[in-house]
Short mmCIF file of C-alpha atoms in Angstrom, two decimals:
data_model
loop_
_atom_site.label_atom_id
_atom_site.label_comp_id
_atom_site.label_asym_id
_atom_site.label_seq_id
_atom_site.Cartn_x
_atom_site.Cartn_y
_atom_site.Cartn_z
CA MET F 13 -16.65 1.30 -1.60
CA GLU F 14 -16.28 -2.34 -0.63
CA GLN F 15 -16.44 -3.13 3.05
CA ILE F 16 -13.64 -5.26 4.54
CA GLY F 17 -14.19 -7.63 7.44
CA GLY F 18 -16.09 -6.12 10.35
CA ALA F 19 -15.43 -2.50 9.49
CA ALA F 20 -18.02 0.20 9.92
CA GLU F 21 -20.13 1.39 7.01
CA PRO F 22 -18.07 3.35 4.45
CA VAL F 23 -18.10 7.12 4.87
CA VAL F 24 -16.94 8.89 1.71
CA GLY F 25 -14.68 11.84 2.37
CA ARG F 26 -13.66 10.79 5.89
CA GLY F 27 -9.90 11.00 6.38
CA ARG F 28 -7.01 13.31 7.05
CA GLU F 29 -7.15 16.51 5.01
CA LEU F 30 -3.74 17.42 3.62
CA GLU F 31 -2.86 20.20 1.23
CA GLY F 32 -2.55 18.67 -2.23
CA LEU F 33 -3.83 15.30 -1.01
CA GLU F 34 -7.52 14.72 -1.57
CA PRO F 35 -9.30 11.91 0.34
CA LEU F 36 -11.41 9.86 -2.08
CA GLY F 37 -13.04 7.68 0.56
CA ALA F 38 -12.53 5.82 3.80
CA VAL F 39 -13.84 3.10 6.05
CA PRO F 40 -13.27 4.59 9.52
CA GLY F 41 -12.52 2.55 12.60
CA GLU F 42 -10.38 2.21 15.70
CA GLY F 43 -8.07 -0.51 16.92
CA SER F 44 -9.23 -3.36 19.15
CA ALA F 45 -7.70 -6.00 21.38
CA GLU F 46 -7.89 -8.44 18.45
CA GLY F 47 -5.70 -6.29 16.23
CA PRO F 48 -5.99 -3.36 13.82
CA GLU F 49 -9.47 -2.39 12.67
CA PRO F 50 -9.94 -3.31 8.98
CA GLY F 51 -10.77 -0.75 6.33
CA VAL F 52 -9.92 0.86 3.01
CA TRP F 53 -8.61 4.39 2.41
CA ARG F 54 -7.81 6.05 -0.92
CA PHE F 55 -6.02 9.36 -1.48
CA SER F 56 -5.46 11.35 -4.65
CA ALA F 57 -2.44 13.61 -5.01
CA VAL F 58 -0.81 15.75 -7.68
CA ALA F 59 2.15 13.88 -9.17
CA HIS F 60 4.71 16.19 -7.58
CA GLU F 61 7.60 15.48 -5.23
CA ALA F 62 5.56 16.91 -2.33
CA ALA F 63 3.21 13.94 -2.72
CA VAL F 64 5.86 11.64 -1.24
CA PRO F 65 5.90 13.03 2.34
CA GLN F 66 2.20 13.89 2.20
CA THR F 67 1.17 10.35 1.32
CA ARG F 68 3.64 8.82 3.77
CA HIS F 69 2.29 10.94 6.63
CA ALA F 70 -1.32 10.16 5.72
CA VAL F 71 -0.62 6.41 5.67
CA ARG F 72 1.29 6.56 8.95
CA ASP F 73 -1.48 8.47 10.70
CA ARG F 74 -4.11 6.03 9.44
CA LEU F 75 -2.14 2.97 10.56
CA LEU F 76 -1.80 4.44 14.04
CA ALA F 77 -5.47 5.44 14.13
CA GLN F 78 -6.48 1.88 13.29
CA GLY F 79 -4.73 0.51 16.36
CA MET F 80 -1.19 -0.15 15.16
CA ALA F 81 0.53 2.06 17.72
CA GLY F 82 2.15 -0.79 19.68
CA GLN F 83 5.82 -1.72 19.50
CA GLN F 84 4.95 -5.03 17.84
CA TYR F 85 3.79 -3.11 14.74
CA GLN F 86 6.77 -0.74 14.45
CA GLU F 87 8.76 -2.81 11.95
CA LEU F 88 5.66 -3.32 9.79
CA ILE F 89 4.88 0.40 9.84
CA ASP F 90 8.47 1.25 8.89
CA ASP F 91 8.29 -1.20 5.98
CA VAL F 92 4.93 0.11 4.75
CA LEU F 93 6.12 3.72 4.90
CA LEU F 94 9.30 2.90 3.01
CA ILE F 95 7.31 1.06 0.34
CA VAL F 96 4.73 3.80 -0.15
CA SER F 97 7.50 6.42 -0.34
CA GLU F 98 9.29 4.47 -3.07
CA LEU F 99 6.10 3.77 -5.03
CA VAL F 100 4.92 7.39 -4.94
CA SER F 101 8.42 8.62 -5.83
CA ASN F 102 8.49 6.19 -8.76
CA ALA F 103 5.13 7.47 -10.02
CA VAL F 104 6.20 11.10 -9.67
CA THR F 105 9.52 10.50 -11.45
CA HIS F 106 8.40 8.24 -14.28
CA ALA F 107 4.66 8.73 -14.79
CA ALA F 108 3.96 12.43 -14.21
CA VAL F 109 4.47 13.32 -17.88
CA LEU F 110 1.32 11.37 -18.80
CA SER F 111 -0.34 11.12 -15.40
CA PRO F 112 -0.68 14.44 -13.53
CA TYR F 113 -2.40 12.70 -10.61
CA LEU F 114 -1.76 9.51 -8.66
CA THR F 115 -3.87 7.53 -6.23
CA ALA F 116 -2.58 5.73 -3.15
CA GLU F 117 -4.70 3.08 -1.44
CA LEU F 118 -4.30 1.50 1.98
CA ARG F 119 -6.17 -1.69 2.87
CA ILE F 120 -6.17 -3.44 6.23
CA GLY F 121 -7.92 -6.78 6.66
CA GLY F 122 -7.54 -10.51 7.22
CA GLY F 123 -4.14 -10.15 8.85
CA TRP F 124 -2.62 -8.18 5.94
CA VAL F 125 -1.75 -4.58 5.11
CA ARG F 126 -1.86 -3.76 1.40
CA ILE F 127 -0.45 -0.52 0.00
CA SER F 128 -0.79 0.40 -3.67
CA VAL F 129 -0.10 3.38 -5.91
CA GLU F 130 -1.96 3.87 -9.18
CA ASP F 131 -1.10 6.21 -12.05
CA GLY F 132 -2.28 6.73 -15.61
CA HIS F 133 1.01 5.92 -17.36
CA PRO F 134 0.93 2.65 -19.37
CA TYR F 135 4.62 1.87 -18.86
CA ARG F 136 5.15 -1.34 -16.89
CA PRO F 137 8.40 -0.88 -14.94
CA ARG F 138 11.03 -3.58 -14.59
CA ALA F 139 13.35 -3.76 -11.62
CA LEU F 140 16.63 -4.81 -13.25
CA GLU F 141 18.64 -6.68 -10.64
CA SER F 142 21.69 -6.62 -12.92
CA ASP F 143 21.72 -2.82 -13.02
CA LEU F 144 21.57 -1.40 -9.51
CA GLY F 145 22.80 1.94 -10.82
CA GLN F 146 19.43 2.81 -12.33
CA LEU F 147 17.51 4.98 -9.88
CA GLY F 148 14.06 3.74 -10.83
CA GLY F 149 15.07 0.09 -10.83
CA ARG F 150 16.89 0.50 -7.54
CA GLY F 151 13.78 1.91 -5.85
CA LEU F 152 11.62 -0.95 -7.06
CA LEU F 153 14.26 -3.48 -6.05
CA LEU F 154 14.10 -2.00 -2.56
CA VAL F 155 10.33 -2.48 -2.55
CA LYS F 156 10.82 -6.07 -3.65
CA SER F 157 13.45 -6.78 -1.02
CA VAL F 158 11.51 -5.26 1.87
CA THR F 159 8.31 -7.04 0.83
CA LEU F 160 9.90 -10.48 0.53
CA GLN F 161 11.85 -10.14 3.77
CA ALA F 162 8.59 -9.33 5.55
CA GLY F 163 6.94 -12.45 4.10
CA GLY F 164 4.74 -10.45 1.75
CA VAL F 165 3.80 -10.43 -1.92
CA CYS F 166 3.85 -7.70 -4.56
CA ASP F 167 3.02 -7.12 -8.22
CA VAL F 168 2.12 -4.59 -10.90
CA GLU F 169 -1.22 -4.73 -12.76
CA ARG F 170 -2.89 -2.90 -15.62
CA THR F 171 -5.90 -0.72 -14.91
CA GLY F 172 -9.04 -0.54 -17.03
CA GLU F 173 -8.11 3.02 -18.01
CA GLY F 174 -4.76 1.98 -19.47
CA GLY F 175 -2.58 2.90 -16.52
CA LYS F 176 -1.07 0.68 -13.84
CA VAL F 177 -1.22 -0.04 -10.14
CA ILE F 178 1.79 -1.29 -8.19
CA TRP F 179 0.99 -2.96 -4.88
CA ALA F 180 2.63 -4.71 -1.98
CA SER F 181 0.95 -6.69 0.79
CA LEU F 182 2.63 -7.43 4.12
CA PRO F 183 1.40 -9.72 6.91
CA ILE F 184 0.39 -8.11 10.20
CA PRO F 185 2.34 -9.58 13.14
CA GLU F 186 0.29 -12.11 15.06
CA LYS F 187 -0.50 -11.46 18.68
CA SER F 188 0.58 -14.09 21.17
CA GLY F 189 -1.91 -16.95 21.30
CA SER F 190 -3.91 -15.70 18.32
CA ASP F 191 -4.27 -16.73 14.69
CA GLN F 192 -4.64 -13.28 13.19
CA HIS F 193 -3.01 -14.02 9.84
CA GLU F 194 -5.63 -15.78 7.73
CA GLY F 195 -3.52 -16.75 4.69
CA PRO F 196 -4.39 -16.73 0.95
CA GLY F 197 -8.14 -16.49 1.55
CA ALA F 198 -7.66 -13.21 3.34
CA LEU F 199 -5.56 -11.90 0.44
CA ALA F 200 -8.39 -12.69 -1.96
CA GLU F 201 -10.76 -10.83 0.35
CA LEU F 202 -8.53 -7.79 -0.02
CA GLY F 203 -9.19 -7.83 -3.74
CA PHE F 204 -6.29 -9.74 -5.30
CA GLU F 205 -4.77 -13.17 -5.67
CA PRO F 206 -1.15 -13.68 -4.48
CA GLY F 207 0.23 -15.26 -7.63
CA LEU F 208 3.91 -14.71 -6.86
CA GLU F 209 6.19 -17.24 -5.26
CA GLU F 210 9.11 -16.15 -3.13
CA GLY F 211 11.89 -14.79 -5.31
CA GLN F 212 9.61 -13.88 -8.22
CA TRP F 213 9.01 -10.29 -9.30
CA SER F 214 7.13 -9.07 -12.33
CA PHE F 215 8.19 -5.41 -12.53
#
């Protein structure tokens, strides 16, 4: 697993054990005065409705463990948990027929938090702003809205196995007198290029 920033050496299998949620790998660490400790965590879950609260709780616990327990991070944590809940719910609802498992990934590094959900279904969803009555589209529109309001970026990409990964990246609040947010270069370090401008959405 790729190391991010100054994180400790990767330890495969380290993470919170949850019934039905299998840790695939982790870069462990603890928070510091400079901000959250960077790292990467991946979890596999059965594409069932129970995966929504399981994944949400796992992500919340990891964010807190990495040093994001302060009040300044509360809005970011709320946004990340809402996004991961919607993305997992979307995968369970629309992809389970062809993808019995899903994988959630949390990345912290360079002043950004990136959350993604991958499934094996080839369908590329579209959030139809003109039809808010569609449940799937409405959930993805919520992801879009929360991400943009937080100053983040989001997209959907194909995987090499024919499935897709939907991700959203949100900036970590800067501490007073610091320059924690490192901009586009930090996004590239997290493994992707932010190709979307504000107001654009490719679902």
